[in-house]
Short mmCIF file of C-alpha atoms in Angstrom, two decimals:
data_model
loop_
_atom_site.label_atom_id
_atom_site.label_comp_id
_atom_site.label_asym_id
_atom_site.label_seq_id
_atom_site.Cartn_x
_atom_site.Cartn_y
_atom_site.Cartn_z
CA UNK A 12 -22.67 -14.65 -7.98
CA UNK A 13 -22.96 -11.08 -9.32
CA UNK A 14 -20.67 -8.08 -9.13
CA UNK A 15 -21.39 -4.37 -8.70
CA UNK A 16 -18.75 -2.05 -10.16
CA UNK A 17 -18.34 1.57 -9.04
CA UNK A 18 -15.88 4.42 -9.59
CA UNK A 19 -14.75 5.98 -6.32
CA UNK A 20 -15.21 9.72 -6.40
CA UNK A 21 -17.96 9.52 -9.05
CA UNK A 22 -20.65 7.52 -7.22
CA UNK A 23 -21.32 5.78 -3.99
CA UNK A 24 -19.99 2.38 -3.08
CA UNK A 25 -22.48 -0.52 -3.07
CA UNK A 26 -24.34 -1.03 0.13
CA UNK A 27 -22.29 -2.99 2.61
CA UNK A 28 -18.87 -2.13 1.09
CA UNK A 29 -17.23 -0.74 4.19
CA UNK A 30 -18.75 -3.38 6.48
CA UNK A 31 -17.47 -6.14 4.25
CA UNK A 32 -13.93 -4.85 3.88
CA UNK A 33 -13.66 -4.50 7.58
CA UNK A 34 -15.00 -7.90 8.26
CA UNK A 35 -12.51 -9.36 5.74
CA UNK A 36 -9.62 -7.62 7.56
CA UNK A 37 -9.00 -5.12 4.82
CA UNK A 38 -6.80 -2.21 5.91
CA UNK A 39 -8.29 1.27 6.18
CA UNK A 40 -7.26 2.16 2.58
CA UNK A 41 -10.10 -0.12 1.38
CA UNK A 42 -12.80 2.05 2.94
CA UNK A 43 -14.93 4.17 0.65
CA UNK A 44 -13.71 7.57 1.94
CA UNK A 45 -10.06 6.68 1.40
CA UNK A 46 -10.65 5.19 -2.08
CA UNK A 47 -12.55 8.40 -2.96
CA UNK A 48 -9.65 10.61 -1.78
CA UNK A 49 -7.18 8.40 -3.63
CA UNK A 50 -9.14 8.67 -6.80
CA UNK A 51 -9.26 12.47 -6.61
CA UNK A 52 -5.46 12.69 -6.90
CA UNK A 53 -4.82 9.64 -9.10
CA UNK A 54 -3.24 9.86 -12.57
CA UNK A 55 -5.19 6.74 -13.54
CA UNK A 56 -8.93 6.05 -13.12
CA UNK A 57 -9.79 3.97 -10.01
CA UNK A 58 -12.48 1.34 -10.21
CA UNK A 59 -13.69 -1.23 -7.61
CA UNK A 60 -16.24 -3.95 -7.40
CA UNK A 61 -18.20 -5.87 -4.77
CA UNK A 62 -19.23 -9.44 -5.50
CA UNK A 63 -22.26 -10.96 -3.88
CA UNK A 64 -23.42 -14.55 -3.48
CA UNK A 65 -27.20 -14.88 -2.79
CA UNK A 66 -27.11 -11.17 -1.82
CA UNK A 67 -24.29 -11.44 0.67
CA UNK A 68 -20.93 -9.78 -0.01
CA UNK A 69 -18.20 -12.40 -0.50
CA UNK A 70 -15.34 -10.55 -2.29
CA UNK A 71 -14.11 -7.08 -3.11
CA UNK A 72 -11.65 -5.90 -5.77
CA UNK A 73 -9.97 -2.61 -6.47
CA UNK A 74 -7.52 -1.28 -9.08
CA UNK A 75 -6.39 1.25 -11.58
CA UNK A 76 -6.90 1.44 -15.30
CA UNK A 77 -4.06 1.82 -17.81
CA UNK A 78 -1.28 4.46 -17.62
CA UNK A 79 -2.49 7.96 -18.49
CA UNK A 80 -0.16 10.94 -18.81
CA UNK A 81 -0.29 13.53 -16.00
CA UNK A 82 -1.77 16.11 -18.39
CA UNK A 83 -4.92 13.92 -18.47
CA UNK A 84 -5.29 13.26 -14.82
CA UNK A 85 -8.48 15.33 -14.55
CA UNK A 86 -10.10 13.69 -17.65
CA UNK A 87 -13.33 11.75 -17.34
CA UNK A 88 -12.71 8.68 -15.15
CA UNK A 89 -15.25 6.61 -17.04
CA UNK A 90 -14.46 4.57 -20.19
CA UNK A 91 -10.81 4.72 -21.24
CA UNK A 92 -9.81 6.75 -24.29
CA UNK A 93 -6.97 4.39 -25.21
CA UNK A 94 -6.55 0.70 -24.71
CA UNK A 95 -5.06 -0.51 -21.41
CA UNK A 96 -4.88 -3.18 -18.72
CA UNK A 97 -6.70 -2.96 -15.45
CA UNK A 98 -4.21 -3.43 -12.64
CA UNK A 99 -5.74 -5.01 -9.56
CA UNK A 100 -3.91 -3.23 -6.80
CA UNK A 101 -4.87 -1.17 -3.71
CA UNK A 102 -3.93 2.48 -4.49
CA UNK A 103 -1.16 4.10 -2.44
CA UNK A 104 -0.06 0.83 -0.89
CA UNK A 105 2.06 -2.31 -1.49
CA UNK A 106 -1.10 -4.43 -1.01
CA UNK A 107 -3.11 -6.64 -3.33
CA UNK A 108 -6.42 -5.35 -4.58
CA UNK A 109 -8.36 -8.53 -3.70
CA UNK A 110 -10.02 -9.46 -0.48
CA UNK A 111 -12.43 -12.39 0.19
CA UNK A 112 -14.80 -13.62 2.90
CA UNK A 113 -13.06 -16.15 5.10
CA UNK A 114 -15.63 -18.84 4.26
CA UNK A 115 -14.75 -18.94 0.51
CA UNK A 116 -12.82 -22.01 -0.56
CA UNK A 117 -10.38 -21.74 -3.57
CA UNK A 118 -13.05 -22.79 -6.07
CA UNK A 119 -15.42 -20.09 -4.84
CA UNK A 120 -12.61 -17.51 -4.91
CA UNK A 121 -11.98 -18.28 -8.53
CA UNK A 122 -15.69 -17.99 -9.29
CA UNK A 123 -15.87 -14.60 -7.47
CA UNK A 124 -12.84 -13.37 -9.45
CA UNK A 125 -14.29 -14.48 -12.78
CA UNK A 126 -17.58 -12.81 -11.85
CA UNK A 127 -15.76 -9.50 -11.22
CA UNK A 128 -13.66 -9.77 -14.41
CA UNK A 129 -16.80 -10.20 -16.55
CA UNK A 130 -18.59 -7.26 -14.87
CA UNK A 131 -15.47 -5.16 -15.26
CA UNK A 132 -15.23 -5.80 -18.96
CA UNK A 133 -18.90 -4.85 -19.43
CA UNK A 134 -18.27 -1.69 -17.42
CA UNK A 135 -15.08 -0.56 -19.20
CA UNK A 136 -15.74 -1.91 -22.65
CA UNK A 137 -13.48 -3.52 -25.16
CA UNK A 138 -10.69 -1.04 -24.71
CA UNK A 139 -9.83 -2.86 -21.43
CA UNK A 140 -7.40 -5.45 -22.67
CA UNK A 141 -7.49 -7.59 -19.56
CA UNK A 142 -6.59 -7.72 -15.87
CA UNK A 143 -3.05 -7.55 -14.41
CA UNK A 144 -2.92 -8.92 -10.87
CA UNK A 145 -0.11 -7.32 -8.82
CA UNK A 146 1.27 -8.40 -5.48
CA UNK A 147 0.47 -12.06 -5.96
CA UNK A 148 2.21 -14.34 -3.49
CA UNK A 149 3.01 -18.00 -4.20
CA UNK A 150 0.10 -19.44 -2.32
CA UNK A 151 -2.42 -17.17 -4.27
CA UNK A 152 -1.37 -18.25 -7.78
CA UNK A 153 -3.94 -21.07 -7.91
CA UNK A 154 -6.72 -18.60 -7.07
CA UNK A 155 -6.25 -16.76 -10.40
CA UNK A 156 -7.64 -18.82 -13.22
CA UNK A 157 -7.25 -18.41 -16.99
CA UNK A 158 -6.16 -20.47 -19.92
CA UNK A 159 -3.75 -17.84 -21.24
CA UNK A 160 -2.39 -16.25 -18.10
CA UNK A 161 1.17 -14.97 -18.11
CA UNK A 162 3.08 -14.96 -14.80
CA UNK A 163 6.22 -13.05 -13.99
CA UNK A 164 8.17 -12.58 -10.73
CA UNK A 165 8.22 -9.02 -9.49
CA UNK A 166 10.15 -7.32 -6.70
CA UNK A 167 9.66 -9.23 -3.44
CA UNK A 168 8.05 -7.80 -0.35
CA UNK A 169 10.36 -7.33 2.60
CA UNK A 170 8.89 -8.51 5.93
CA UNK A 171 10.39 -7.99 9.32
CA UNK A 172 9.24 -10.64 11.82
CA UNK A 173 9.32 -9.78 15.52
CA UNK A 174 11.66 -12.22 17.30
CA UNK A 175 13.18 -9.94 20.05
CA UNK A 176 12.12 -8.92 23.56
CA UNK A 177 14.05 -5.62 23.58
CA UNK A 178 15.88 -3.19 21.40
CA UNK A 179 19.12 -4.27 23.02
CA UNK A 180 18.35 -7.87 21.84
CA UNK A 181 17.59 -6.48 18.42
CA UNK A 182 20.89 -4.61 18.10
CA UNK A 183 22.86 -7.54 19.48
CA UNK A 184 21.65 -9.76 16.65
CA UNK A 185 22.91 -7.43 13.91
CA UNK A 186 26.31 -7.76 12.27
CA UNK A 187 29.00 -5.91 14.20
CA UNK A 188 29.55 -3.03 11.81
CA UNK A 189 25.82 -2.54 11.21
CA UNK A 190 25.09 -2.81 14.93
CA UNK A 191 27.55 -0.02 15.74
CA UNK A 192 26.19 2.31 13.12
CA UNK A 193 22.48 1.81 13.86
CA UNK A 194 22.95 1.94 17.61
CA UNK A 195 24.82 5.27 17.31
CA UNK A 196 22.20 6.65 14.98
CA UNK A 197 19.34 5.58 17.26
CA UNK A 198 20.94 7.08 20.36
CA UNK A 199 22.00 10.29 18.64
CA UNK A 200 18.59 11.08 17.18
CA UNK A 201 16.81 9.98 20.33
CA UNK A 202 18.93 12.39 22.40
CA UNK A 203 18.62 15.37 20.05
CA UNK A 204 16.81 18.07 22.10
CA UNK A 205 15.47 19.66 18.97
CA UNK A 206 13.72 16.61 17.74
CA UNK A 207 10.49 14.86 18.77
CA UNK A 208 10.26 11.25 17.60
CA UNK A 209 7.69 8.46 17.76
CA UNK A 210 4.19 7.35 16.79
CA UNK A 211 1.32 9.92 16.25
CA UNK A 212 -2.26 9.48 15.14
CA UNK A 213 -2.43 12.59 12.94
CA UNK A 214 -0.12 14.77 10.86
CA UNK A 215 -0.26 18.13 9.06
CA UNK A 216 -1.98 17.12 5.85
CA UNK A 217 -0.29 19.83 3.63
CA UNK A 218 3.22 19.09 4.97
CA UNK A 219 2.71 15.32 4.66
CA UNK A 220 1.61 15.74 1.09
CA UNK A 221 4.75 17.67 0.29
CA UNK A 222 7.10 15.30 1.97
CA UNK A 223 5.55 12.35 0.10
CA UNK A 224 6.02 14.16 -3.17
CA UNK A 225 9.67 15.07 -2.49
CA UNK A 226 10.49 11.50 -1.60
CA UNK A 227 8.86 10.01 -4.70
CA UNK A 228 10.48 12.58 -6.92
CA UNK A 229 13.94 11.24 -5.77
CA UNK A 230 13.01 7.76 -6.98
CA UNK A 231 11.73 8.55 -10.50
CA UNK A 232 13.44 9.45 -13.74
CA UNK A 233 10.80 12.13 -14.43
CA UNK A 234 10.39 14.05 -11.08
CA UNK A 235 8.36 16.80 -12.79
CA UNK A 236 5.52 14.36 -13.45
CA UNK A 237 5.16 13.17 -9.83
CA UNK A 238 1.62 13.78 -8.64
CA UNK A 239 1.36 14.36 -4.89
CA UNK A 240 -1.10 12.69 -2.69
CA UNK A 241 -3.75 15.35 -1.91
CA UNK A 242 -3.90 16.83 1.62
CA UNK A 243 -7.51 15.55 1.69
CA UNK A 244 -6.14 12.01 1.68
CA UNK A 245 -4.12 12.66 4.86
CA UNK A 246 -7.06 14.50 6.47
CA UNK A 247 -9.12 11.34 6.08
CA UNK A 248 -6.37 9.05 7.24
CA UNK A 249 -5.97 11.22 10.36
CA UNK A 250 -9.43 10.12 11.53
CA UNK A 251 -8.97 6.38 11.20
CA UNK A 252 -7.79 4.33 14.14
CA UNK A 253 -6.33 1.71 11.78
CA UNK A 254 -3.71 4.12 10.55
CA UNK A 255 -0.83 5.86 12.39
CA UNK A 256 2.47 7.61 11.57
CA UNK A 257 6.00 7.30 12.80
CA UNK A 258 7.50 10.73 12.55
CA UNK A 259 10.27 13.14 13.29
CA UNK A 260 9.19 16.67 14.20
CA UNK A 261 10.86 19.89 15.27
CA UNK A 262 10.23 20.02 19.01
CA UNK A 263 9.73 23.75 19.25
CA UNK A 264 7.46 24.35 16.26
CA UNK A 265 5.97 20.92 15.71
CA UNK A 266 7.00 21.07 12.04
CA UNK A 267 6.93 17.62 10.39
CA UNK A 268 10.34 16.55 9.09
CA UNK A 269 9.64 12.87 8.15
CA UNK A 270 6.77 10.37 8.27
CA UNK A 271 6.04 6.75 7.51
CA UNK A 272 2.43 5.68 7.37
CA UNK A 273 1.79 2.38 9.11
CA UNK A 274 -1.49 0.46 8.68
CA UNK A 275 -3.00 -2.33 10.80
CA UNK A 276 -3.20 -5.56 8.89
CA UNK A 277 -3.68 -9.27 9.79
CA UNK A 278 -0.55 -10.42 11.56
CA UNK A 279 0.89 -6.94 12.29
CA UNK A 280 1.55 -3.76 10.34
CA UNK A 281 2.18 -2.64 6.78
CA UNK A 282 4.15 0.51 5.88
CA UNK A 283 3.24 2.41 2.84
CA UNK A 284 3.43 6.21 2.21
CA UNK A 285 6.71 7.68 3.39
CA UNK A 286 8.38 11.05 3.23
CA UNK A 287 11.27 13.07 4.53
CA UNK A 288 12.89 16.44 3.95
CA UNK A 289 15.91 14.59 2.45
CA UNK A 290 17.91 13.72 5.55
CA UNK A 291 18.93 10.05 5.13
CA UNK A 292 19.55 9.62 8.85
CA UNK A 293 15.88 10.39 9.62
CA UNK A 294 14.71 7.87 7.07
CA UNK A 295 16.81 5.15 8.56
CA UNK A 296 15.75 6.10 12.10
CA UNK A 297 12.06 5.68 11.07
CA UNK A 298 12.76 1.93 10.75
CA UNK A 299 14.32 1.80 14.20
CA UNK A 300 11.40 3.65 15.84
CA UNK A 301 9.01 1.23 14.21
CA UNK A 302 10.97 -1.75 15.38
CA UNK A 303 11.15 -0.37 18.93
CA UNK A 304 7.38 0.04 18.98
CA UNK A 305 6.79 -3.29 17.38
CA UNK A 306 8.80 -5.02 20.09
CA UNK A 307 7.23 -2.95 22.84
CA UNK A 308 3.59 -3.77 21.94
CA UNK A 309 4.22 -7.24 20.66
CA UNK A 310 3.26 -6.77 17.03
CA UNK A 311 4.06 -9.99 15.05
CA UNK A 312 5.61 -8.45 11.91
CA UNK A 313 5.81 -5.35 9.80
CA UNK A 314 5.67 -5.39 6.04
CA UNK A 315 8.16 -2.98 4.62
CA UNK A 316 7.10 -3.34 0.99
CA UNK A 317 9.22 -3.91 -2.19
CA UNK A 318 12.27 -1.97 -3.26
CA UNK A 319 15.56 -1.33 -1.52
CA UNK A 320 15.78 -5.02 -0.58
CA UNK A 321 19.39 -4.85 0.54
CA UNK A 322 18.76 -1.97 2.91
CA UNK A 323 15.74 -3.65 4.43
CA UNK A 324 17.53 -6.95 4.82
CA UNK A 325 20.23 -5.09 6.69
CA UNK A 326 17.60 -4.30 9.30
CA UNK A 327 16.60 -7.97 9.56
CA UNK A 328 13.82 -8.26 7.02
CA UNK A 329 13.28 -11.27 4.78
CA UNK A 330 12.03 -11.30 1.22
CA UNK A 331 8.60 -12.79 0.33
CA UNK A 332 8.35 -13.74 -3.28
CA UNK A 333 5.66 -11.98 -5.33
CA UNK A 334 4.38 -12.31 -8.93
CA UNK A 335 2.33 -10.34 -11.46
CA UNK A 336 -0.31 -12.31 -13.38
CA UNK A 337 -1.80 -11.12 -16.60
CA UNK A 338 -5.24 -12.36 -17.65
CA UNK A 339 -6.14 -11.19 -21.12
CA UNK A 340 -9.83 -10.72 -22.05
#
């Protein structure tokens, strides 16, 4: 096996990249155009690699290097200026930065990963201290080899499995107090003549960028350092059929008030980028609109990501254990 490393935004992806990530059921964020737009606005350099076996793509990896200060976000995205770890993680998502061809058995996956790691170290040099795998589920731990690996549990991912045939059935299964509150919220917002709710294929890129930034600023101790996703990122997402948004909009003007980006993944959907103008009721109602649609079209499950575990469990989600695995070079 051999690996080809590239830096999105600074050079083209290897031949066959997009075709392979689609064939391996990678979500749209894996595609070259989205990785490029993510890299433009990233605080940390983004790198990716395609592994081939006898010339055929068999694995792809993606991640971010180190933790650079926002003042250096436009620095050269090549070799790092200070030592750091390469975090294998798909940018702007809650998803792992590893995808393999279905035909690879566990031994071949380990070989592909080692091939990528060796190529990455040659590409980044000795200042790359090692690889940190994020978002590793229990069944994947055996796929990450290394004599000196360090494993730690991280925040679990909340997943809501579809087990209802209607919203009435969904509400009926909630605890009484929660049922009353969410039913009232769902009916009130749905009946608001000034609001348009539901799923859309495209959003205003500038407004979406701002709502995303406002939301992330609320969840950090240093809001002034929050770097927004660029409007170009949303412009590209708007053209992909594997991505959609659940939104609230002003009915008269069409102005975007909230959004939750939902991606097609194996087994259902994954939510990722979210934003609102600060109204908590709209944020909670986004979950309900997604559940309504999930039931209506028969989607198997929706991944709600880590964080706010108690809130997500109150909607019926369950926690899936995840780990971080450090592999020093």
